[in-house]
Short mmCIF file of C-alpha atoms and ligand atoms in Angstrom, two decimals:
data_model
loop_
_atom_site.label_atom_id
_atom_site.label_comp_id
_atom_site.label_asym_id
_atom_site.label_seq_id
_atom_site.Cartn_x
_atom_site.Cartn_y
_atom_site.Cartn_z
CA MET A 1197 23.70 26.11 -2.19
CA ASN A 1198 23.55 28.30 0.30
CA PHE A 1199 23.25 28.17 4.15
CA THR A 1200 22.93 28.80 7.52
CA TYR A 1201 24.25 26.16 9.34
CA GLN A 1202 24.14 25.77 13.69
CA ASN A 1203 22.72 22.44 15.57
CA ALA A 1204 24.52 22.98 19.11
CA THR A 1205 22.46 20.35 21.01
CA GLN A 1206 25.17 18.83 23.29
CA ILE A 1207 24.75 14.99 22.94
CA PHE A 1208 26.17 12.08 25.47
CA PHE A 1209 25.51 8.86 23.35
CA GLY A 1210 26.35 5.70 24.21
CA GLN A 1211 25.37 3.44 27.33
CA GLY A 1212 24.77 5.16 31.14
CA GLN A 1213 25.01 8.24 29.80
CA ILE A 1214 21.89 9.10 31.38
CA SER A 1215 24.06 10.16 34.53
CA LYS A 1216 25.36 13.00 33.20
CA ILE A 1217 22.03 15.07 33.09
CA SER A 1218 24.17 15.86 36.84
CA ASP A 1219 26.03 18.28 36.04
CA ALA A 1220 24.73 19.20 32.65
CA ILE A 1221 21.67 20.66 34.36
CA GLY A 1222 22.78 23.51 37.34
CA THR A 1223 21.65 22.72 40.70
CA ASP A 1224 19.94 26.54 40.71
CA ALA A 1225 17.84 25.77 38.60
CA LYS A 1226 14.31 24.13 39.07
CA VAL A 1227 13.38 21.58 36.96
CA LEU A 1228 10.85 19.96 35.21
CA PHE A 1229 10.67 16.64 33.73
CA LEU A 1230 8.11 15.67 31.27
CA TYR A 1231 7.51 12.39 30.43
CA GLY A 1232 4.69 10.43 28.35
CA GLY A 1233 2.54 7.00 29.70
CA GLY A 1234 4.99 5.48 31.32
CA SER A 1235 7.17 3.37 29.66
CA ILE A 1236 10.08 5.19 31.79
CA LYS A 1237 8.39 3.28 34.60
CA LYS A 1238 9.30 -0.17 33.19
CA ASN A 1239 12.55 -0.07 32.03
CA GLY A 1240 14.63 1.72 34.81
CA VAL A 1241 14.80 5.34 32.68
CA TYR A 1242 12.67 7.18 35.48
CA ASP A 1243 15.09 5.56 38.17
CA GLN A 1244 18.50 7.02 36.68
CA THR A 1245 16.66 10.30 36.34
CA VAL A 1246 15.42 10.70 39.68
CA GLN A 1247 19.35 10.06 40.68
CA ALA A 1248 21.65 11.79 38.81
CA LEU A 1249 18.63 14.67 39.92
CA GLU A 1250 20.01 14.01 43.22
CA GLY A 1251 20.40 17.66 45.16
CA HIS A 1252 18.65 19.37 42.34
CA ASN A 1253 15.34 20.61 43.02
CA TRP A 1254 12.22 19.33 40.47
CA VAL A 1255 9.19 18.38 40.41
CA GLU A 1256 7.17 16.26 37.43
CA PHE A 1257 4.15 16.24 34.91
CA SER A 1258 3.81 12.36 32.56
CA GLY A 1259 1.36 12.02 30.34
CA VAL A 1260 2.13 12.87 27.70
CA GLU A 1261 0.14 11.30 24.59
CA PRO A 1262 2.19 9.89 21.68
CA ASN A 1263 0.66 12.51 19.32
CA PRO A 1264 0.59 15.39 22.32
CA THR A 1265 -1.80 17.67 22.33
CA LYS A 1266 -2.15 21.23 23.43
CA GLU A 1267 -5.38 20.43 25.85
CA THR A 1268 -2.69 17.89 27.93
CA LEU A 1269 0.12 20.64 27.11
CA ASP A 1270 -1.46 23.89 28.47
CA LYS A 1271 -1.25 22.36 32.05
CA ALA A 1272 2.19 22.03 31.37
CA ILE A 1273 1.98 24.97 31.04
CA ALA A 1274 0.33 26.40 33.46
CA VAL A 1275 2.84 23.99 36.28
CA CYS A 1276 5.64 26.18 34.61
CA LYS A 1277 4.28 29.29 35.56
CA GLN A 1278 3.08 28.17 39.43
CA GLU A 1279 6.15 27.02 39.46
CA ASN A 1280 8.87 29.39 37.92
CA ILE A 1281 10.29 26.28 35.85
CA ASP A 1282 13.43 27.55 34.78
CA PHE A 1283 14.36 24.50 32.94
CA ILE A 1284 12.56 21.30 30.68
CA LEU A 1285 13.36 18.45 31.11
CA ALA A 1286 11.45 15.68 28.50
CA VAL A 1287 11.89 12.27 29.27
CA GLY A 1288 10.69 10.00 26.40
CA GLY A 1289 9.80 10.06 22.68
CA GLY A 1290 9.97 12.47 19.32
CA SER A 1291 6.04 12.77 21.75
CA VAL A 1292 7.02 14.13 24.94
CA ILE A 1293 9.47 15.70 23.42
CA ASP A 1294 7.61 17.62 20.98
CA GLY A 1295 5.56 18.17 23.63
CA ALA A 1296 8.46 20.45 25.79
CA LYS A 1297 9.49 22.48 22.60
CA TYR A 1298 6.02 23.59 23.23
CA VAL A 1299 5.55 24.03 26.77
CA ALA A 1300 8.43 25.96 26.62
CA ALA A 1301 7.58 28.32 24.45
CA GLY A 1302 4.75 29.29 25.98
CA ALA A 1303 5.86 28.68 29.39
CA LEU A 1304 7.18 32.57 28.11
CA TYR A 1305 3.68 33.90 26.64
CA ASP A 1306 1.26 34.87 28.20
CA GLY A 1307 -1.26 34.36 25.27
CA ASP A 1308 -2.77 30.63 24.23
CA ALA A 1309 0.24 28.77 23.42
CA TRP A 1310 -1.90 27.62 20.10
CA ASP A 1311 -0.91 30.93 18.69
CA ILE A 1312 2.25 29.55 17.98
CA LEU A 1313 0.93 26.59 15.25
CA ILE A 1314 -1.88 28.92 13.29
CA GLY A 1315 1.39 32.14 12.87
CA LYS A 1316 -0.09 34.27 15.29
CA TYR A 1317 2.95 33.92 17.87
CA THR A 1318 6.92 33.87 17.17
CA PRO A 1319 8.08 32.90 20.27
CA GLU A 1320 12.29 34.15 19.84
CA LYS A 1321 12.71 33.28 23.76
CA ALA A 1322 11.39 29.46 25.71
CA LEU A 1323 12.85 27.60 29.22
CA PRO A 1324 16.09 25.28 28.35
CA ILE A 1325 15.40 21.85 27.13
CA GLY A 1326 16.96 19.02 27.68
CA ALA A 1327 16.32 15.77 26.63
CA ILE A 1328 16.65 11.81 26.98
CA LEU A 1329 15.80 10.32 24.24
CA THR A 1330 13.98 6.16 24.83
CA ILE A 1331 12.68 5.93 21.33
CA PRO A 1332 15.20 6.87 17.86
CA ALA A 1333 12.17 7.87 15.13
CA THR A 1334 11.90 11.56 15.10
CA GLY A 1335 15.24 13.58 15.44
CA SER A 1336 13.52 15.65 17.27
CA GLU A 1337 16.51 15.35 20.43
CA SER A 1338 18.41 17.81 17.96
CA ASN A 1339 16.08 20.11 16.21
CA GLY A 1340 14.12 23.05 16.03
CA ASN A 1341 10.88 20.88 14.71
CA SER A 1342 7.78 20.14 17.30
CA VAL A 1343 4.69 19.01 15.45
CA ILE A 1344 1.06 19.26 18.20
CA THR A 1345 -2.51 18.33 17.68
CA ASN A 1346 -5.06 20.32 18.79
CA VAL A 1347 -7.70 17.40 19.96
CA GLY A 1348 -10.53 20.43 20.04
CA THR A 1349 -10.43 21.46 16.36
CA GLN A 1350 -8.22 17.35 15.64
CA GLN A 1351 -5.52 19.51 13.68
CA LYS A 1352 -2.17 18.09 14.17
CA MET A 1353 0.38 21.08 13.24
CA ALA A 1354 4.42 21.84 13.09
CA PHE A 1355 6.11 24.22 13.99
CA ALA A 1356 9.99 24.95 14.36
CA ALA A 1357 12.38 28.29 16.08
CA GLN A 1358 15.69 27.98 16.77
CA CYS A 1359 15.06 28.91 20.35
CA VAL A 1360 13.65 25.10 21.48
CA LEU A 1361 16.74 23.85 20.16
CA PRO A 1362 17.32 20.94 23.16
CA ILE A 1363 20.64 22.07 24.86
CA PHE A 1364 21.84 18.77 25.36
CA ALA A 1365 20.16 15.28 24.12
CA ILE A 1366 20.85 12.31 26.39
CA MET A 1367 21.54 8.92 23.46
CA ASP A 1368 21.71 5.78 25.03
CA PRO A 1369 20.81 2.84 23.10
CA ASP A 1370 19.82 0.32 25.86
CA VAL A 1371 16.66 2.13 26.47
CA MET A 1372 15.77 0.93 23.70
CA LYS A 1373 15.43 -2.58 24.60
CA THR A 1374 12.01 -2.22 26.17
CA LEU A 1375 10.68 -1.10 22.92
CA PRO A 1376 7.56 -2.93 21.38
CA GLU A 1377 9.01 -4.22 17.39
CA LYS A 1378 6.40 -1.64 16.06
CA GLN A 1379 8.14 1.39 18.16
CA LEU A 1380 11.07 0.06 16.50
CA ALA A 1381 10.20 -0.70 12.48
CA ASN A 1382 8.71 2.28 12.85
CA GLY A 1383 11.65 4.38 13.60
CA ILE A 1384 13.27 2.53 11.39
CA VAL A 1385 10.66 4.42 8.31
CA ASP A 1386 10.09 7.49 10.18
CA ALA A 1387 13.44 7.54 9.35
CA PHE A 1388 14.37 6.40 5.94
CA VAL A 1389 11.41 9.25 5.13
CA HIS A 1390 13.48 12.02 7.17
CA VAL A 1391 16.41 11.54 4.52
CA CYS A 1392 14.25 11.06 1.67
CA GLU A 1393 12.43 14.67 2.16
CA GLN A 1394 15.48 15.71 1.78
CA TYR A 1395 16.66 14.01 -0.89
CA ILE A 1396 14.20 13.60 -3.63
CA THR A 1397 13.55 16.33 -4.48
CA LYS A 1398 16.36 17.59 -8.04
CA ASN A 1399 19.01 16.86 -9.01
CA ALA A 1400 21.76 20.09 -7.82
CA GLY A 1401 25.30 17.79 -7.42
CA ALA A 1402 25.36 18.29 -3.57
CA MET A 1403 27.41 15.27 -3.20
CA VAL A 1404 28.10 16.13 0.39
CA GLN A 1405 23.87 16.37 1.03
CA ASP A 1406 23.21 13.58 -1.95
CA GLY A 1407 26.37 10.70 -0.56
CA PHE A 1408 25.87 11.22 3.44
CA SER A 1409 21.68 10.82 3.07
CA GLU A 1410 22.69 7.47 1.21
CA ALA A 1411 25.21 6.21 3.76
CA LEU A 1412 22.23 6.74 6.15
CA LEU A 1413 19.07 5.85 3.34
CA ARG A 1414 21.90 2.35 3.25
CA SER A 1415 21.91 1.96 6.65
CA LEU A 1416 18.61 1.80 7.55
CA ILE A 1417 17.85 -0.49 4.79
CA SER A 1418 21.03 -3.18 6.56
CA LEU A 1419 19.06 -2.54 10.08
CA GLY A 1420 15.78 -3.39 8.33
CA ASN A 1421 17.53 -6.28 7.28
CA ASP A 1422 18.58 -7.30 10.14
CA PHE A 1423 15.85 -6.58 12.19
CA ASN A 1424 15.59 -10.40 13.56
CA ASP A 1425 18.84 -9.85 14.86
CA ARG A 1426 17.95 -6.13 16.47
CA ASP A 1427 18.97 -7.70 19.86
CA ASN A 1428 22.53 -6.43 19.99
CA ASP A 1429 24.10 -3.46 21.13
CA LEU A 1430 25.44 -1.81 18.17
CA TRP A 1431 22.81 -2.55 15.85
CA ARG A 1432 20.56 -0.09 18.82
CA ALA A 1433 23.58 2.73 18.50
CA ASN A 1434 23.36 2.59 14.58
CA LEU A 1435 19.20 2.59 14.73
CA MET A 1436 19.14 6.01 16.89
CA TRP A 1437 22.76 7.60 15.59
CA ALA A 1438 21.20 7.63 12.15
CA ALA A 1439 17.52 8.59 12.97
CA ASN A 1440 18.74 11.14 15.05
CA GLN A 1441 21.26 12.32 11.22
CA ALA A 1442 18.53 12.06 10.19
CA LEU A 1443 16.79 14.52 10.97
CA ASN A 1444 19.41 17.09 12.57
CA GLY A 1445 19.18 19.81 9.88
CA LEU A 1446 22.32 19.25 8.55
CA ILE A 1447 21.27 17.13 5.16
CA GLY A 1448 18.88 18.98 4.59
CA SER A 1449 21.27 21.73 4.40
CA GLY A 1450 21.56 24.02 1.07
CA VAL A 1451 18.91 21.62 -1.16
CA GLU A 1452 15.33 21.77 -2.07
CA GLN A 1453 13.30 19.21 0.73
CA ASP A 1454 9.37 17.94 -0.20
CA TRP A 1455 7.70 16.95 3.67
CA SER A 1456 4.51 16.84 0.97
CA THR A 1457 4.32 13.31 2.36
CA HIS A 1458 4.34 14.51 5.98
CA MET A 1459 2.21 17.44 5.64
CA ILE A 1460 -0.81 14.19 3.88
CA GLY A 1461 1.18 11.64 6.51
CA HIS A 1462 0.06 14.15 9.10
CA GLU A 1463 -4.01 14.05 8.05
CA LEU A 1464 -3.94 10.33 8.12
CA THR A 1465 -2.45 10.54 12.24
CA ALA A 1466 -5.30 13.06 12.79
CA LEU A 1467 -8.01 11.62 11.95
CA TRP A 1468 -7.30 8.24 12.06
CA HIS A 1469 -4.77 8.08 14.09
CA VAL A 1470 -2.52 5.93 12.57
CA ASP A 1471 1.33 5.80 13.96
CA HIS A 1472 3.20 8.78 12.58
CA ALA A 1473 5.56 6.69 11.06
CA ARG A 1474 2.77 4.25 9.55
CA SER A 1475 1.15 7.30 7.55
CA LEU A 1476 4.12 8.43 6.02
CA ALA A 1477 4.21 4.43 4.25
CA ILE A 1478 0.35 4.41 3.20
CA VAL A 1479 1.29 7.95 1.76
CA GLN A 1480 5.16 7.95 -0.05
CA PRO A 1481 5.52 5.22 -2.52
CA SER A 1482 1.99 6.68 -4.33
CA LEU A 1483 2.91 10.08 -4.40
CA LEU A 1484 6.34 9.60 -5.72
CA ARG A 1485 4.60 7.52 -9.02
CA ASN A 1486 2.91 10.80 -8.68
CA GLN A 1487 5.77 13.01 -8.61
CA ILE A 1488 7.99 10.55 -11.35
CA ASP A 1489 8.37 12.66 -13.51
CA HIS A 1490 9.68 15.74 -11.20
CA LYS A 1491 11.84 13.66 -9.34
CA ARG A 1492 13.00 10.63 -11.49
CA GLY A 1493 16.58 11.83 -11.78
CA LYS A 1494 17.25 10.95 -7.46
CA LEU A 1495 15.07 8.69 -7.56
CA GLU A 1496 17.73 7.24 -10.79
CA GLN A 1497 20.46 8.27 -8.75
CA MET A 1498 19.41 6.16 -5.26
CA GLY A 1499 18.17 3.33 -7.54
CA ARG A 1500 21.67 3.65 -7.97
CA ASN A 1501 23.38 4.41 -5.16
CA VAL A 1502 21.04 2.74 -2.04
CA PHE A 1503 19.89 -0.43 -3.93
CA GLY A 1504 22.39 -0.93 -6.40
CA LEU A 1505 19.78 -1.17 -9.09
CA GLU A 1506 21.27 -1.45 -12.71
CA GLN A 1507 20.36 1.07 -14.42
CA SER A 1508 17.22 0.43 -17.48
CA ASP A 1509 13.84 3.31 -18.58
CA ASP A 1510 12.64 1.97 -15.53
CA LEU A 1511 15.06 2.64 -13.21
CA ALA A 1512 12.74 5.55 -10.94
CA GLU A 1513 9.65 3.04 -10.79
CA ARG A 1514 11.80 0.17 -9.73
CA THR A 1515 13.39 1.97 -7.09
CA ILE A 1516 9.86 3.14 -5.76
CA ASP A 1517 9.36 -0.34 -5.64
CA ALA A 1518 12.10 -1.45 -3.23
CA ILE A 1519 11.40 1.44 -0.96
CA GLU A 1520 7.77 -0.56 -1.12
CA ALA A 1521 8.72 -3.56 -0.66
CA PHE A 1522 11.32 -2.24 1.87
CA TYR A 1523 8.73 -1.29 4.77
CA ASN A 1524 6.33 -4.61 3.78
CA SER A 1525 9.16 -6.48 5.06
CA LEU A 1526 8.87 -4.11 8.10
CA ASN A 1527 5.42 -5.28 8.30
CA VAL A 1528 4.74 -2.10 7.33
CA ALA A 1529 1.67 -1.70 5.29
CA THR A 1530 1.24 1.20 2.64
CA GLN A 1531 -1.93 1.06 2.23
CA LEU A 1532 -4.87 3.29 4.70
CA THR A 1533 -7.15 0.30 6.12
CA GLU A 1534 -8.41 2.61 9.21
CA HIS A 1535 -11.11 4.62 8.03
CA GLY A 1536 -13.20 2.28 7.12
CA ASP A 1537 -15.10 1.29 4.23
CA ASP A 1538 -16.18 4.86 3.08
CA LYS A 1539 -12.71 5.62 0.69
CA GLN A 1540 -14.50 8.49 -1.52
CA GLY A 1541 -15.27 10.00 2.35
CA ALA A 1542 -12.00 9.43 3.55
CA ILE A 1543 -9.88 10.84 0.34
CA ASP A 1544 -12.52 13.89 0.31
CA ALA A 1545 -11.63 14.88 4.07
CA VAL A 1546 -7.59 15.15 4.06
CA VAL A 1547 -8.60 17.27 0.50
CA SER A 1548 -10.21 19.61 2.09
CA ARG A 1549 -8.41 19.21 5.41
CA LEU A 1550 -5.52 20.10 3.73
CA GLU A 1551 -7.62 22.99 1.95
CA GLY A 1552 -7.89 24.49 5.25
CA LEU A 1553 -4.73 25.01 5.88
CA ASN A 1554 -3.59 26.37 2.42
CA PHE A 1555 -1.71 23.74 1.28
CA VAL A 1556 -2.68 23.57 -2.37
CA SER A 1557 1.13 23.33 -4.03
CA LEU A 1558 2.93 21.59 -1.62
CA SER A 1559 6.79 19.88 -2.87
CA GLU A 1560 9.60 21.70 -3.96
CA ASN A 1561 8.06 22.04 -7.52
CA GLY A 1562 4.34 22.70 -5.86
CA THR A 1563 3.02 20.69 -7.90
CA VAL A 1564 1.37 18.68 -4.95
CA THR A 1565 -1.92 20.43 -5.69
CA PRO A 1566 -5.44 18.96 -4.28
CA VAL A 1567 -6.15 16.92 -7.56
CA GLU A 1568 -2.67 15.44 -7.41
CA VAL A 1569 -3.47 14.34 -3.93
CA ARG A 1570 -7.23 13.21 -5.21
CA GLN A 1571 -4.35 10.52 -7.18
CA ILE A 1572 -2.06 9.89 -4.45
CA LEU A 1573 -4.84 8.66 -2.24
CA THR A 1574 -6.34 7.01 -5.23
CA ASN A 1575 -3.59 3.87 -4.30
CA ALA A 1576 -3.32 4.97 -1.53
CA VAL A 1577 -6.76 4.21 0.16
CA ALA A 1578 -7.83 0.73 0.31
O1 NZQ B 2634 4.22 7.34 26.28
P1 NZQ B 2634 5.22 5.58 26.75
O2 NZQ B 2634 4.20 5.74 27.78
O3 NZQ B 2634 6.36 6.32 27.37
O4 NZQ B 2634 4.98 5.13 25.79
C1 NZQ B 2634 5.64 5.61 24.52
C2 NZQ B 2634 4.75 5.54 23.16
O5 NZQ B 2634 3.12 4.96 24.19
C3 NZQ B 2634 6.96 4.48 23.78
N1 NZQ B 2634 8.01 4.04 24.30
C4 NZQ B 2634 8.70 5.74 23.86
N2 NZQ B 2634 9.75 4.72 25.07
C5 NZQ B 2634 9.72 3.49 25.17
C6 NZQ B 2634 8.41 3.38 24.96
N3 NZQ B 2634 8.29 1.58 24.95
C7 NZQ B 2634 9.11 1.45 26.01
N4 NZQ B 2634 9.71 1.18 25.43
C8 NZQ B 2634 10.67 2.61 25.65
N5 NZQ B 2634 12.61 3.43 25.90
O6 NZQ B 2634 6.43 4.29 22.25
C9 NZQ B 2634 5.17 5.42 22.00
C10 NZQ B 2634 5.70 5.95 21.20
O7 NZQ B 2634 6.08 7.35 21.66
P2 NZQ B 2634 6.62 8.79 20.47
O8 NZQ B 2634 7.22 9.72 21.31
O9 NZQ B 2634 5.13 9.52 19.57
O10 NZQ B 2634 6.78 8.27 19.46
P3 NZQ B 2634 7.74 9.02 18.06
O11 NZQ B 2634 8.94 8.72 18.84
O12 NZQ B 2634 7.81 8.01 17.03
O13 NZQ B 2634 7.43 10.41 17.77
C11 NZQ B 2634 5.97 10.30 17.40
C12 NZQ B 2634 5.72 12.15 17.32
O14 NZQ B 2634 6.64 12.76 16.83
C13 NZQ B 2634 6.27 13.98 15.54
C14 NZQ B 2634 4.92 13.11 15.36
O15 NZQ B 2634 4.29 13.82 14.69
C15 NZQ B 2634 4.65 12.43 16.50
O16 NZQ B 2634 3.36 13.51 17.36
N6 NZQ B 2634 7.24 13.78 14.75
C16 NZQ B 2634 7.85 14.96 15.33
C17 NZQ B 2634 9.47 15.17 14.10
C18 NZQ B 2634 10.40 16.13 14.91
N7 NZQ B 2634 10.34 17.14 16.30
O17 NZQ B 2634 11.18 17.07 14.20
C19 NZQ B 2634 9.14 14.64 13.20
C20 NZQ B 2634 9.01 13.71 13.23
O18 NZQ B 2634 8.33 14.02 11.94
C21 NZQ B 2634 7.87 13.82 13.40
O19 NZQ B 2634 6.57 14.57 12.81
ZN1 ZN B 2635 8.60 11.76 10.41
#
């Protein structure tokens, strides 16, 4: 357990907190107000933001898509350069906030910002970012990760950099009131898998990380079980905080991580536009069954401490069944159907793309090879 940990994002949590941006952003800064397809205009978040920005110098850029694209974000970078922007206010979900990170780093780089994704340029400076979160799921509001899609090459790729960590995040659970049911279920599943990716690895005896992970998993299950009572302040607040804590770097410090479900899932999104969380629910149960020998200890621990299952020889198997049943209880499918009729073609496409990215030995053990991915997809693709 050897690690360096810092999370410097200042969090303003609770109802009415959007007004805090008035003081959190200096009036001498020229602000780019970045947002998505317009949901913020229907739920009052846009108006609250404009009101809080009174006295500030700002311009807006809208149209950042779900699974944000290089093509759109490059236009925002051009605006930053033209307008001499010195602060980015991202108002939206993971897509807008991830997009803001790409723009913030790209604005201070002379080349094509896609260089960041392909490892040709490692950003060490970026414009400062503030986030107003409108959908709890990714944890992007207080982490340094960003996932961007290149429409031209059909690639969905990730980068991480300390310099793009938001300096503040506004988390007002009231903004969730307009979220469609599907997005709320997606948020629960994404956050659940984030914890799993940092927890279902090796049994390393990290009591604090394991204990906190288990508390988060139990909370998410409880929120899922109470899904029908979701129209209440406490439910919303608990989900927003759980999703944030699931991926702010804390539970992953000093333990092995395995992001292979995410890496395979990203390809399902790039190829068939499957929602991010739904791609994870499709891949994960099958991947866990495939890797069960490596993950048996942790799965058994999860079965006991999260699902309250009794010890038995097949406890790990029953834990995976319980995870899958949990997703299904939220109406989130665990089989891919979006690819059409050609199952073999779909599997070949995903495997060859992962090989193209050199993702040929994923997982904490490097045991998720193209052969295993084929096996995983054979069970996960309908
Ligand atoms: O664009 P608008 O009109 O705002 O609509 C959005 C979008 O269509 C809508 N929405 C957001 N807040 C709303 C709302 N609708 C009504 N009321 C509200 N309050 O929801 C839709 C989805 O938004 P999006 O931002 O795409 O969702 P999410 O937060 O799930 O983000 C997904 C993206 O994050 C990446 C994913 O790959 C995907 O591109 N991830 C980022 C991570 C990170 N930075 O750490 C980790 C994750 O694993 C993930 O990969
Ligand atoms: Zn995710």
